CSV table of C-alpha atoms in Angstrom, one decimal:
chain,number,residue,atom,x,y,z
Z,1,UNK,CA,-11.9,-0.7,-13.6
Z,2,UNK,CA,-9.6,-2.7,-11.2
Z,3,UNK,CA,-12.1,-5.6,-11.0
Z,4,UNK,CA,-12.6,-5.7,-14.8
Z,5,UNK,CA,-8.9,-5.6,-15.5
Z,6,UNK,CA,-8.3,-8.4,-13.0
Z,7,UNK,CA,-10.9,-10.7,-14.6
Z,8,UNK,CA,-9.6,-9.8,-18.1
Z,9,UNK,CA,-6.2,-11.4,-17.2
Z,10,UNK,CA,-7.8,-14.8,-17.1
Z,11,UNK,CA,-10.1,-14.6,-20.2
Z,12,UNK,CA,-7.9,-17.2,-22.1
Z,13,UNK,CA,-8.3,-19.8,-19.4
Z,14,UNK,CA,-11.2,-18.9,-17.1
Z,15,UNK,CA,-12.1,-21.0,-14.1
Z,16,UNK,CA,-15.1,-21.0,-11.7
Z,17,UNK,CA,-13.8,-18.2,-9.4
Z,18,UNK,CA,-13.3,-16.0,-12.4
Z,19,UNK,CA,-16.9,-16.8,-13.6
Z,20,UNK,CA,-18.2,-15.9,-10.2
Z,21,UNK,CA,-16.2,-12.6,-10.2
Z,22,UNK,CA,-17.7,-11.6,-13.5
Z,23,UNK,CA,-21.2,-12.3,-12.3
Z,24,UNK,CA,-20.5,-10.2,-9.3
Z,25,UNK,CA,-19.4,-7.3,-11.5
Z,26,UNK,CA,-22.6,-7.8,-13.6
Z,27,UNK,CA,-24.7,-7.6,-10.4
Z,28,UNK,CA,-22.9,-4.4,-9.4
Z,29,UNK,CA,-23.5,-2.8,-12.8
Z,30,UNK,CA,-27.2,-3.8,-12.6
Z,31,UNK,CA,-27.7,-2.3,-9.1
Z,32,UNK,CA,-25.9,1.0,-10.1
Z,33,UNK,CA,-27.4,1.4,-13.6
Z,34,UNK,CA,-29.3,4.5,-12.5
Z,35,UNK,CA,-26.1,6.3,-11.4
Z,36,UNK,CA,-23.3,8.0,-13.3
Z,37,UNK,CA,-20.5,10.6,-13.2
Z,38,UNK,CA,-21.8,14.0,-12.0
Z,39,UNK,CA,-20.2,17.1,-13.7
Z,40,UNK,CA,-20.8,20.2,-11.6
Z,41,UNK,CA,-20.2,23.7,-12.8
Z,42,UNK,CA,-17.0,25.2,-11.4
Z,43,UNK,CA,-15.6,28.7,-11.4
Z,44,UNK,CA,-12.0,27.5,-10.9
Z,45,UNK,CA,-10.7,26.0,-14.1
Z,46,UNK,CA,-7.1,26.7,-13.4
Z,47,UNK,CA,-6.7,23.6,-11.2
Z,48,UNK,CA,-5.6,20.3,-12.8
Z,49,UNK,CA,-5.2,17.6,-10.2
Z,50,UNK,CA,-3.7,14.1,-10.6
Z,51,UNK,CA,-4.1,11.4,-7.9
Z,52,UNK,CA,-1.7,8.5,-8.3
Z,53,UNK,CA,-1.1,5.4,-6.3
Z,54,UNK,CA,0.5,1.9,-6.6
Z,55,UNK,CA,0.0,-1.5,-5.0
Z,56,UNK,CA,3.3,-3.2,-4.5
Z,57,UNK,CA,3.2,-6.8,-5.7
Z,58,UNK,CA,-0.5,-6.9,-5.0
Z,59,UNK,CA,-1.2,-10.0,-7.0
Z,60,UNK,CA,1.5,-12.1,-5.2
Z,61,UNK,CA,0.4,-15.6,-4.3
Z,62,UNK,CA,2.7,-18.0,-2.5
Z,63,UNK,CA,1.1,-20.9,-4.4
Z,64,UNK,CA,2.1,-19.4,-7.7
Z,65,UNK,CA,5.3,-17.5,-6.5
Z,66,UNK,CA,7.3,-18.4,-9.7
Z,67,UNK,CA,4.9,-16.6,-12.0
Z,68,UNK,CA,6.5,-13.3,-12.9
Z,69,UNK,CA,3.1,-11.6,-13.5
Z,70,UNK,CA,2.1,-12.3,-9.9
Z,71,UNK,CA,4.8,-10.1,-8.5
Z,72,UNK,CA,4.1,-7.1,-10.7
Z,73,UNK,CA,2.8,-4.0,-9.0
Z,74,UNK,CA,-0.3,-2.1,-10.2
Z,75,UNK,CA,-0.5,1.6,-11.0
Z,76,UNK,CA,-3.7,3.6,-10.6
Z,77,UNK,CA,-4.4,7.2,-11.5
Z,78,UNK,CA,-7.3,9.6,-11.9
Z,79,UNK,CA,-6.9,13.1,-13.3
Z,80,UNK,CA,-9.4,15.7,-12.2
Z,81,UNK,CA,-10.1,19.0,-13.9
Z,82,UNK,CA,-12.5,21.5,-12.4
Z,83,UNK,CA,-13.2,18.8,-9.7
Z,84,UNK,CA,-14.4,16.4,-12.3
Z,85,UNK,CA,-12.7,13.2,-13.4
Z,86,UNK,CA,-11.6,13.4,-17.1
Z,87,UNK,CA,-9.3,10.3,-17.4
Z,88,UNK,CA,-8.1,7.4,-15.3
Z,89,UNK,CA,-6.3,4.1,-15.6
Z,90,UNK,CA,-5.5,0.9,-13.8
Z,91,UNK,CA,-2.8,-1.4,-15.1
Z,92,UNK,CA,0.1,-3.6,-14.2
Z,93,UNK,CA,3.6,-2.1,-14.3
Z,94,UNK,CA,5.8,-3.3,-17.2
Z,95,UNK,CA,8.8,-3.8,-14.8
Z,96,UNK,CA,9.0,-5.6,-11.5
Z,97,UNK,CA,9.5,-3.1,-8.6
Z,98,UNK,CA,11.8,-4.1,-5.8
Z,99,UNK,CA,10.2,-1.8,-3.1
Z,100,UNK,CA,7.1,0.1,-2.4
Z,101,UNK,CA,8.9,3.4,-3.1
Z,102,UNK,CA,10.0,2.1,-6.5
Z,103,UNK,CA,6.4,1.0,-7.4
Z,104,UNK,CA,5.0,4.3,-6.3
Z,105,UNK,CA,7.7,6.2,-8.2
Z,106,UNK,CA,7.0,4.3,-11.4
Z,107,UNK,CA,3.3,5.0,-11.0
Z,108,UNK,CA,4.1,8.7,-10.4
Z,109,UNK,CA,6.2,8.8,-13.6
Z,110,UNK,CA,3.5,7.1,-15.7
Z,111,UNK,CA,0.9,9.6,-14.4
Z,112,UNK,CA,3.2,12.5,-15.2
Z,113,UNK,CA,3.3,11.4,-18.9
Z,114,UNK,CA,-0.5,11.7,-18.9
Z,115,UNK,CA,-0.9,15.0,-17.0
Z,116,UNK,CA,1.9,17.1,-18.4
Z,117,UNK,CA,0.6,17.0,-22.1
Z,118,UNK,CA,-2.9,17.6,-20.7
Z,119,UNK,CA,-1.7,20.7,-18.9
Z,120,UNK,CA,-0.1,22.0,-22.1
Z,121,UNK,CA,-3.3,21.3,-24.1
Z,122,UNK,CA,-5.5,23.2,-21.6
Z,123,UNK,CA,-3.1,26.1,-21.6
Z,124,UNK,CA,-3.2,26.3,-25.4
Z,125,UNK,CA,-7.0,26.1,-25.8
Z,126,UNK,CA,-7.8,28.5,-22.9
Z,127,UNK,CA,-7.6,31.7,-25.0
Z,128,UNK,CA,-9.6,30.2,-27.8
Z,129,UNK,CA,-12.4,28.7,-25.6
Z,130,UNK,CA,-12.3,31.8,-23.3
Z,131,UNK,CA,-11.7,29.6,-20.2
Z,132,UNK,CA,-11.4,32.0,-17.3
Z,133,UNK,CA,-8.2,30.9,-15.5
Z,134,UNK,CA,-6.8,32.7,-12.5
Z,135,UNK,CA,-3.2,32.5,-14.0
Z,136,UNK,CA,-1.8,32.1,-17.5
Z,137,UNK,CA,-0.5,28.6,-16.6
Z,138,UNK,CA,-2.7,25.8,-15.4
Z,139,UNK,CA,-1.7,24.7,-11.8
Z,140,UNK,CA,-0.9,21.0,-12.0
Z,141,UNK,CA,-0.7,19.1,-8.7
Z,142,UNK,CA,0.1,15.5,-8.3
Z,143,UNK,CA,-1.0,13.8,-5.0
Z,144,UNK,CA,1.2,11.0,-3.7
Z,145,UNK,CA,0.9,9.1,-0.4
Z,146,UNK,CA,4.4,7.6,-0.3
Z,147,UNK,CA,7.1,9.8,1.3
Z,148,UNK,CA,9.9,7.9,-0.4
Z,149,UNK,CA,8.5,8.5,-3.9
Z,150,UNK,CA,7.8,12.2,-3.1
Z,151,UNK,CA,11.4,12.7,-1.9
Z,152,UNK,CA,12.8,10.9,-5.0
Z,153,UNK,CA,10.8,13.1,-7.3
Z,154,UNK,CA,11.9,16.3,-5.6
Z,155,UNK,CA,15.5,15.6,-4.7
Z,156,UNK,CA,17.8,14.7,-7.6
Z,157,UNK,CA,20.0,12.4,-5.7
Z,158,UNK,CA,20.5,8.6,-6.0
Z,159,UNK,CA,20.5,6.4,-3.0
Z,160,UNK,CA,21.8,2.8,-2.7
Z,161,UNK,CA,18.3,1.5,-2.7
Z,162,UNK,CA,17.0,3.7,-5.6
Z,163,UNK,CA,20.0,4.1,-7.9
Z,164,UNK,CA,18.9,1.0,-10.0
Z,165,UNK,CA,15.6,2.7,-11.0
Z,166,UNK,CA,15.7,3.2,-14.8
Z,167,UNK,CA,16.5,6.7,-16.1
Z,168,UNK,CA,13.3,6.7,-18.2
Z,169,UNK,CA,11.3,7.2,-15.0
Z,170,UNK,CA,13.1,10.4,-14.1
Z,171,UNK,CA,11.8,12.4,-17.0
Z,172,UNK,CA,9.4,14.6,-15.0
Z,173,UNK,CA,12.0,15.8,-12.5
Z,174,UNK,CA,12.7,18.9,-14.6
Z,175,UNK,CA,9.0,19.8,-14.5
Z,176,UNK,CA,9.1,19.5,-10.7
Z,177,UNK,CA,12.2,21.7,-10.6
Z,178,UNK,CA,10.6,24.3,-12.8
Z,179,UNK,CA,7.5,24.3,-10.6
Z,180,UNK,CA,5.3,23.2,-13.5
Z,181,UNK,CA,4.4,20.0,-11.6
Z,182,UNK,CA,3.8,20.2,-7.9
Z,183,UNK,CA,4.1,16.9,-5.9
Z,184,UNK,CA,2.0,17.0,-2.7
Z,185,UNK,CA,1.7,14.3,-0.1
Z,186,UNK,CA,-1.8,13.2,0.8
Z,187,UNK,CA,-3.3,10.9,3.4
Z,188,UNK,CA,-3.8,7.4,2.2
Z,189,UNK,CA,-7.5,7.5,3.1
Z,190,UNK,CA,-8.0,10.6,0.9
Z,191,UNK,CA,-6.0,9.0,-2.0
Z,192,UNK,CA,-8.6,8.8,-4.8
Z,193,UNK,CA,-6.4,6.6,-7.0
Z,194,UNK,CA,-6.5,3.9,-4.3
Z,195,UNK,CA,-9.7,2.6,-5.8
Z,196,UNK,CA,-7.9,1.7,-9.0
Z,197,UNK,CA,-5.1,-0.4,-7.4
Z,198,UNK,CA,-6.7,-2.9,-5.1
Z,199,UNK,CA,-9.9,-4.4,-3.7
Z,200,UNK,CA,-11.1,-2.1,-0.8
Z,201,UNK,CA,-13.5,-2.6,2.1
Z,202,UNK,CA,-17.0,-1.5,1.2
Z,203,UNK,CA,-16.9,1.6,3.3
Z,204,UNK,CA,-13.6,2.8,1.8
Z,205,UNK,CA,-14.8,2.0,-1.7
Z,206,UNK,CA,-18.0,3.9,-1.4
Z,207,UNK,CA,-16.3,6.9,0.1
Z,208,UNK,CA,-13.8,7.2,-2.7
Z,209,UNK,CA,-16.4,6.5,-5.3
Z,210,UNK,CA,-18.4,9.4,-4.0
Z,211,UNK,CA,-15.5,11.8,-4.1
Z,212,UNK,CA,-14.6,10.8,-7.7
Z,213,UNK,CA,-18.0,10.4,-9.4
Z,214,UNK,CA,-20.4,12.5,-7.3
Z,215,UNK,CA,-23.0,9.8,-8.0
Z,216,UNK,CA,-26.0,11.7,-9.2
Z,217,UNK,CA,-29.1,9.5,-9.9
Z,218,UNK,CA,-29.8,9.4,-13.6
Z,219,UNK,CA,-33.4,10.4,-14.5
Z,220,UNK,CA,-35.4,9.4,-17.4
Z,221,UNK,CA,-36.8,11.9,-19.9
Z,222,UNK,CA,-40.3,11.6,-18.4
Z,223,UNK,CA,-38.9,12.2,-14.9
Z,224,UNK,CA,-37.1,15.3,-16.0
Z,225,UNK,CA,-40.2,16.7,-17.6
Z,226,UNK,CA,-42.1,16.3,-14.4
Z,227,UNK,CA,-39.3,17.7,-12.2
Z,228,UNK,CA,-39.3,21.5,-12.0
Z,229,UNK,CA,-36.3,21.7,-9.7
Z,230,UNK,CA,-34.2,24.6,-11.1
Z,231,UNK,CA,-30.9,23.1,-10.1
Z,232,UNK,CA,-31.4,20.1,-12.3
Z,233,UNK,CA,-30.2,22.1,-15.4
Z,234,UNK,CA,-26.8,22.4,-13.8
Z,235,UNK,CA,-26.0,18.7,-13.8
Z,236,UNK,CA,-24.8,16.5,-16.6
Z,237,UNK,CA,-24.7,12.7,-16.0
Z,238,UNK,CA,-22.8,10.2,-18.0
Z,239,UNK,CA,-23.6,6.5,-17.6
Z,240,UNK,CA,-20.8,4.4,-16.2
Z,241,UNK,CA,-20.5,1.3,-18.4
């Protein structure tokens, strides 16, 4: 999604590098057309996880330093339920962050606006759908790899370098205080949302892709009919377009 979003920014005035980038995306989709998201059965449906990350001024270019869009940070997020991805996003932040902590905090706030209503929805439909949850409330955990953003979310205290952050980004602090939302620090290499914020080395990209999507090979109807493996009935694959 990151690569597509980056190319879409130049659709009004595309140049040769953008054309080459789109062709590379096309080749990637062609080579991975037999793969998709793997949904595995899970006995623990009380766990709602949200991985959020930000790339501070990742599009900055010294040759175009006066362009305000080049200094905007990018937010990335993927929400997992039952160890399966259910929603994700990658987009530029609407405001220019002045530090890595601010960029991460804005991304954290944006992700909270997505995951908190989702938690409420799952809690409401659980009795109707007979979802077997361990507790009445869905456990919602947000994984963050920036210590400053984690501290800012947990400690209701303004510091000289963070007091300028808009009040609208502090909306989820009460949820953290009431222990509805749990902020947990995670190692950067295990941050699944990192794949939505920047271009990664091939090894890192493939490792994160594996943890998010599972990457089951999609079989044709004829192949399924000739495959008598019992475990095949436990997998549902959706094509990644």
